[in-house]
Every structure is written in structure tokens, then in C-alpha cells.
mmCIF file of C-alpha atoms in Angstrom:
data_model
loop_
_atom_site.group_PDB
_atom_site.id
_atom_site.type_symbol
_atom_site.label_atom_id
_atom_site.label_comp_id
_atom_site.label_asym_id
_atom_site.label_seq_id
_atom_site.Cartn_x
_atom_site.Cartn_y
_atom_site.Cartn_z
ATOM 1 C CA MET A 1 -19.065 8.619 2.819
ATOM 2 C CA ASP A 2 -19.412 12.575 3.455
ATOM 3 C CA TYR A 3 -15.801 13.731 4.609
ATOM 4 C CA LYS A 4 -13.059 14.450 2.157
ATOM 5 C CA THR A 5 -9.748 14.752 2.560
ATOM 6 C CA ASN A 6 -7.493 17.196 0.655
ATOM 7 C CA VAL A 7 -5.402 14.139 -0.848
ATOM 8 C CA MET A 8 -9.153 12.701 -2.094
ATOM 9 C CA ARG A 9 -10.450 16.499 -3.121
ATOM 10 C CA MET A 10 -7.060 16.343 -5.506
ATOM 11 C CA LEU A 11 -7.907 13.012 -6.880
ATOM 12 C CA ASP A 12 -11.222 14.570 -7.983
ATOM 13 C CA LYS A 13 -10.115 17.478 -8.898
ATOM 14 C CA HIS A 14 -7.204 15.384 -11.465
ATOM 15 C CA LYS A 15 -9.825 12.994 -12.338
ATOM 16 C CA ILE A 16 -8.230 10.249 -10.863
ATOM 17 C CA LYS A 17 -9.879 6.849 -9.978
ATOM 18 C CA TYR A 18 -9.465 5.730 -6.126
ATOM 19 C CA LYS A 19 -11.241 4.233 -3.715
ATOM 20 C CA HIS A 20 -11.358 5.372 -0.018
ATOM 21 C CA TYR A 21 -11.326 3.539 3.446
ATOM 22 C CA CYS A 22 -12.670 5.118 6.683
ATOM 23 C CA TYR A 23 -10.726 3.061 9.796
ATOM 24 C CA ALA A 24 -11.686 6.480 11.997
ATOM 25 C CA ASP A 25 -13.893 4.696 14.449
ATOM 26 C CA THR A 26 -11.427 1.477 15.517
ATOM 27 C CA ASP A 27 -7.596 1.993 17.735
ATOM 28 C CA ALA A 28 -6.303 1.374 14.291
ATOM 29 C CA ILE A 29 -2.858 2.804 15.124
ATOM 30 C CA SER A 30 0.290 1.148 13.470
ATOM 31 C CA GLY A 31 -0.160 -0.004 10.260
ATOM 32 C CA LEU A 32 -0.508 -3.409 10.574
ATOM 33 C CA GLU A 33 -3.380 -2.606 12.641
ATOM 34 C CA VAL A 34 -4.578 -0.640 10.196
ATOM 35 C CA ALA A 35 -4.393 -2.935 7.379
ATOM 36 C CA ALA A 36 -6.196 -5.328 9.737
ATOM 37 C CA ALA A 37 -8.809 -3.237 10.455
ATOM 38 C CA LEU A 38 -9.470 -3.126 6.557
ATOM 39 C CA ASN A 39 -9.105 -6.598 6.124
ATOM 40 C CA GLN A 40 -6.355 -6.037 3.859
ATOM 41 C CA ASP A 41 -3.242 -7.523 3.360
ATOM 42 C CA PRO A 42 -0.212 -5.304 4.771
ATOM 43 C CA LYS A 43 1.901 -6.277 1.893
ATOM 44 C CA GLN A 44 -0.730 -4.314 -0.149
ATOM 45 C CA VAL A 45 -1.088 -1.203 2.580
ATOM 46 C CA PHE A 46 1.647 1.269 2.826
ATOM 47 C CA LYS A 47 3.179 4.103 4.865
ATOM 48 C CA THR A 48 4.449 7.306 3.599
ATOM 49 C CA LEU A 49 7.667 7.663 5.997
ATOM 50 C CA VAL A 50 9.587 11.034 5.297
ATOM 51 C CA THR A 51 13.645 11.306 5.508
ATOM 52 C CA VAL A 52 16.159 13.738 5.357
ATOM 53 C CA SER A 53 19.930 13.209 4.573
ATOM 54 C CA LYS A 54 23.029 15.503 5.464
ATOM 55 C CA SER A 55 22.994 17.972 3.154
ATOM 56 C CA LYS A 56 19.239 18.789 4.374
ATOM 57 C CA THR A 57 17.957 17.488 1.123
ATOM 58 C CA TYR A 58 13.913 15.349 2.366
ATOM 59 C CA TYR A 59 12.492 12.533 0.524
ATOM 60 C CA VAL A 60 9.165 10.533 0.485
ATOM 61 C CA PHE A 61 9.511 6.541 1.011
ATOM 62 C CA MET A 62 6.566 4.093 1.214
ATOM 63 C CA ILE A 63 7.017 0.813 1.802
ATOM 64 C CA PRO A 64 4.090 -1.952 2.341
ATOM 65 C CA VAL A 65 3.134 -1.587 6.964
ATOM 66 C CA GLU A 66 4.966 -5.131 7.499
ATOM 67 C CA LYS A 67 8.015 -3.735 6.132
ATOM 68 C CA GLU A 68 11.012 -1.594 7.377
ATOM 69 C CA LEU A 69 12.927 1.081 5.833
ATOM 70 C CA ASP A 70 16.254 0.344 4.384
ATOM 71 C CA LEU A 71 18.298 3.214 5.536
ATOM 72 C CA LYS A 72 21.478 2.100 3.018
ATOM 73 C CA LYS A 73 19.103 0.896 0.724
ATOM 74 C CA ALA A 74 16.605 3.828 0.687
ATOM 75 C CA ALA A 75 19.663 6.585 0.584
ATOM 76 C CA HIS A 76 21.489 4.342 -2.153
ATOM 77 C CA SER A 77 18.221 4.598 -4.538
ATOM 78 C CA VAL A 78 18.507 8.258 -4.042
ATOM 79 C CA ASP A 79 22.144 8.638 -4.044
ATOM 80 C CA GLU A 80 22.859 9.970 -1.110
ATOM 81 C CA LYS A 81 25.556 8.314 1.313
ATOM 82 C CA SER A 82 23.088 8.517 4.082
ATOM 83 C CA ILE A 83 19.313 9.753 5.692
ATOM 84 C CA GLU A 84 17.736 8.902 8.624
ATOM 85 C CA MET A 85 14.611 9.544 9.540
ATOM 86 C CA LEU A 86 12.494 13.127 9.840
ATOM 87 C CA LYS A 87 11.818 13.508 13.420
ATOM 88 C CA SER A 88 7.969 13.585 14.006
ATOM 89 C CA LYS A 89 8.005 17.334 15.552
ATOM 90 C CA GLU A 90 9.287 18.673 11.774
ATOM 91 C CA LEU A 91 6.924 16.361 9.871
ATOM 92 C CA LEU A 92 4.062 19.236 10.411
ATOM 93 C CA PRO A 93 5.919 22.370 9.100
ATOM 94 C CA LEU A 94 7.471 20.509 6.025
ATOM 95 C CA THR A 95 4.879 18.232 5.187
ATOM 96 C CA GLY A 96 1.445 19.713 6.825
ATOM 97 C CA TYR A 97 0.853 16.557 7.499
ATOM 98 C CA ILE A 98 0.735 14.571 10.900
ATOM 99 C CA HIS A 99 2.543 11.544 11.709
ATOM 100 C CA GLY A 100 0.210 8.654 10.916
ATOM 101 C CA GLY A 101 -1.889 10.558 8.623
ATOM 102 C CA CYS A 102 1.461 11.433 6.351
ATOM 103 C CA SER A 103 0.316 11.085 2.479
ATOM 104 C CA PRO A 104 2.752 11.414 -0.874
ATOM 105 C CA ILE A 105 -0.403 13.608 -2.080
ATOM 106 C CA GLY A 106 -0.637 16.609 -1.189
ATOM 107 C CA MET A 107 2.365 17.591 0.680
ATOM 108 C CA LYS A 108 3.757 21.337 1.115
ATOM 109 C CA LYS A 109 5.630 20.570 -1.760
ATOM 110 C CA TYR A 110 7.218 17.911 -3.375
ATOM 111 C CA PHE A 111 9.704 15.569 -2.152
ATOM 112 C CA THR A 112 11.282 13.044 -4.021
ATOM 113 C CA THR A 113 9.482 10.119 -3.682
ATOM 114 C CA THR A 114 10.253 6.477 -3.950
ATOM 115 C CA ILE A 115 8.162 3.408 -3.825
ATOM 116 C CA ASP A 116 9.196 0.008 -2.603
ATOM 117 C CA LYS A 117 8.856 -2.047 -6.415
ATOM 118 C CA SER A 118 7.007 -5.081 -3.937
ATOM 119 C CA ALA A 119 3.987 -2.048 -5.032
ATOM 120 C CA GLN A 120 4.607 -3.831 -8.591
ATOM 121 C CA ASP A 121 3.061 -7.059 -7.199
ATOM 122 C CA PHE A 122 -0.367 -5.747 -6.478
ATOM 123 C CA ASP A 123 -3.114 -3.804 -8.947
ATOM 124 C CA THR A 124 -4.045 -1.043 -6.741
ATOM 125 C CA ILE A 125 -1.710 0.269 -2.907
ATOM 126 C CA ILE A 126 -3.871 1.461 0.026
ATOM 127 C CA PHE A 127 -1.884 4.349 1.580
ATOM 128 C CA SER A 128 -3.082 6.960 3.892
ATOM 129 C CA ALA A 129 -5.163 10.026 2.502
ATOM 130 C CA GLY A 130 -3.472 12.650 4.059
ATOM 131 C CA LYS A 131 -5.331 12.388 7.810
ATOM 132 C CA ILE A 132 -5.646 9.673 10.333
ATOM 133 C CA GLY A 133 -8.667 7.333 9.901
ATOM 134 C CA TYR A 134 -8.851 7.933 6.168
ATOM 135 C CA GLN A 135 -7.275 5.285 3.354
ATOM 136 C CA VAL A 136 -6.952 5.921 -0.339
ATOM 137 C CA GLU A 137 -6.707 2.862 -2.924
ATOM 138 C CA MET A 138 -5.192 2.936 -6.263
ATOM 139 C CA SER A 139 -3.218 1.952 -9.212
ATOM 140 C CA LEU A 140 0.347 3.240 -9.625
ATOM 141 C CA GLU A 141 -0.358 4.628 -13.094
ATOM 142 C CA ASP A 142 -2.951 6.546 -11.257
ATOM 143 C CA LEU A 143 -0.621 7.411 -8.590
ATOM 144 C CA GLU A 144 1.842 8.782 -11.132
ATOM 145 C CA LYS A 145 -0.543 11.430 -12.709
ATOM 146 C CA ILE A 146 -0.791 13.199 -9.580
ATOM 147 C CA ILE A 147 3.216 12.679 -8.363
ATOM 148 C CA LYS A 148 6.458 11.481 -9.889
ATOM 149 C CA PHE A 149 7.996 8.771 -7.995
ATOM 150 C CA GLU A 150 10.513 5.684 -8.747
ATOM 151 C CA LEU A 151 10.316 2.111 -7.628
ATOM 152 C CA ALA A 152 13.391 0.754 -5.839
ATOM 153 C CA ASP A 153 14.119 -2.210 -3.057
ATOM 154 C CA ILE A 154 14.049 -0.071 -0.237
ATOM 155 C CA THR A 155 12.802 -2.455 2.709
ATOM 156 C CA PHE A 156 14.337 -5.611 5.072
#
């Protein structure tokens, strides 16, 4: 593959091992469609969601594409009373990513990140490479070399 996203370049720079996938030539939009296009288990393909608390603190959550974020569990996991999903139009100025191409790696600034504990069930997880049509696959151990995160039960 000739094309590299900023996420891939960052991983290369830090000598972190990963696999990459391209589904840009498909009609896949939703996380489940992406998992199907890549012929991967939707339990292993994660979406990156950005939320905001009442105090205007931002949080990143990564969950399997087949699941929904439980806002109560997610808020509890970061010691907040409540959180809500960030509006799509606020995503690009805040993170540098657009809806559908948001990666936990390479955001404009680091936000507290929580990954659903189901990620531990796999040797690797697959998530956005920071651009619609591109995904990366890596172990949690390798991901931890580039971003800090906690694991928690955050889905329903």
C-alpha cells in the first residue's frame, strides 16, 4: 500500500508493529459494514467515540462496532456524573478527525481514553487509522506504547 495515514506514520516513527487495511473502494460506512468489508469479527473491530462532560472535559471511548456505548457506565468509568456524545461538527476542530475517521492515535491533544474490556479477549484489535477507508490492527500492549488508556465495561 502506497498510502499512509498520519496514524500509520506515527506508528512507524515509534517502531510499533501493526497491520493495515483499506476498505476505501467499498461502500462500507457503518462499523458493521467496515467489519464485513474487511471480513473481520465485529467484536474485534472497534469504533472511536468522543464524549463531553458537563464540565466540558472530553473523553475518548473505544468499543466494538457491534455494541453501543453505555453513557452511564462510561461516565462512571471516568468519575463523571454524566457524559454525552460530542456533536459531529465539533469533532474536527477538537480532534483533527472527521466522523467515521476518528482514531485514538494522533488527536490534536490527548484525551482520557477508555477501551471496552472485551478488547482483552483478542490478541489484537482493529480500529480507524485516522482516515475513512483505512484501519490498523495492533495489540493492546503495542497501543499502550503510544497512548495511555484504561479498560472498563462501557457497553450494552
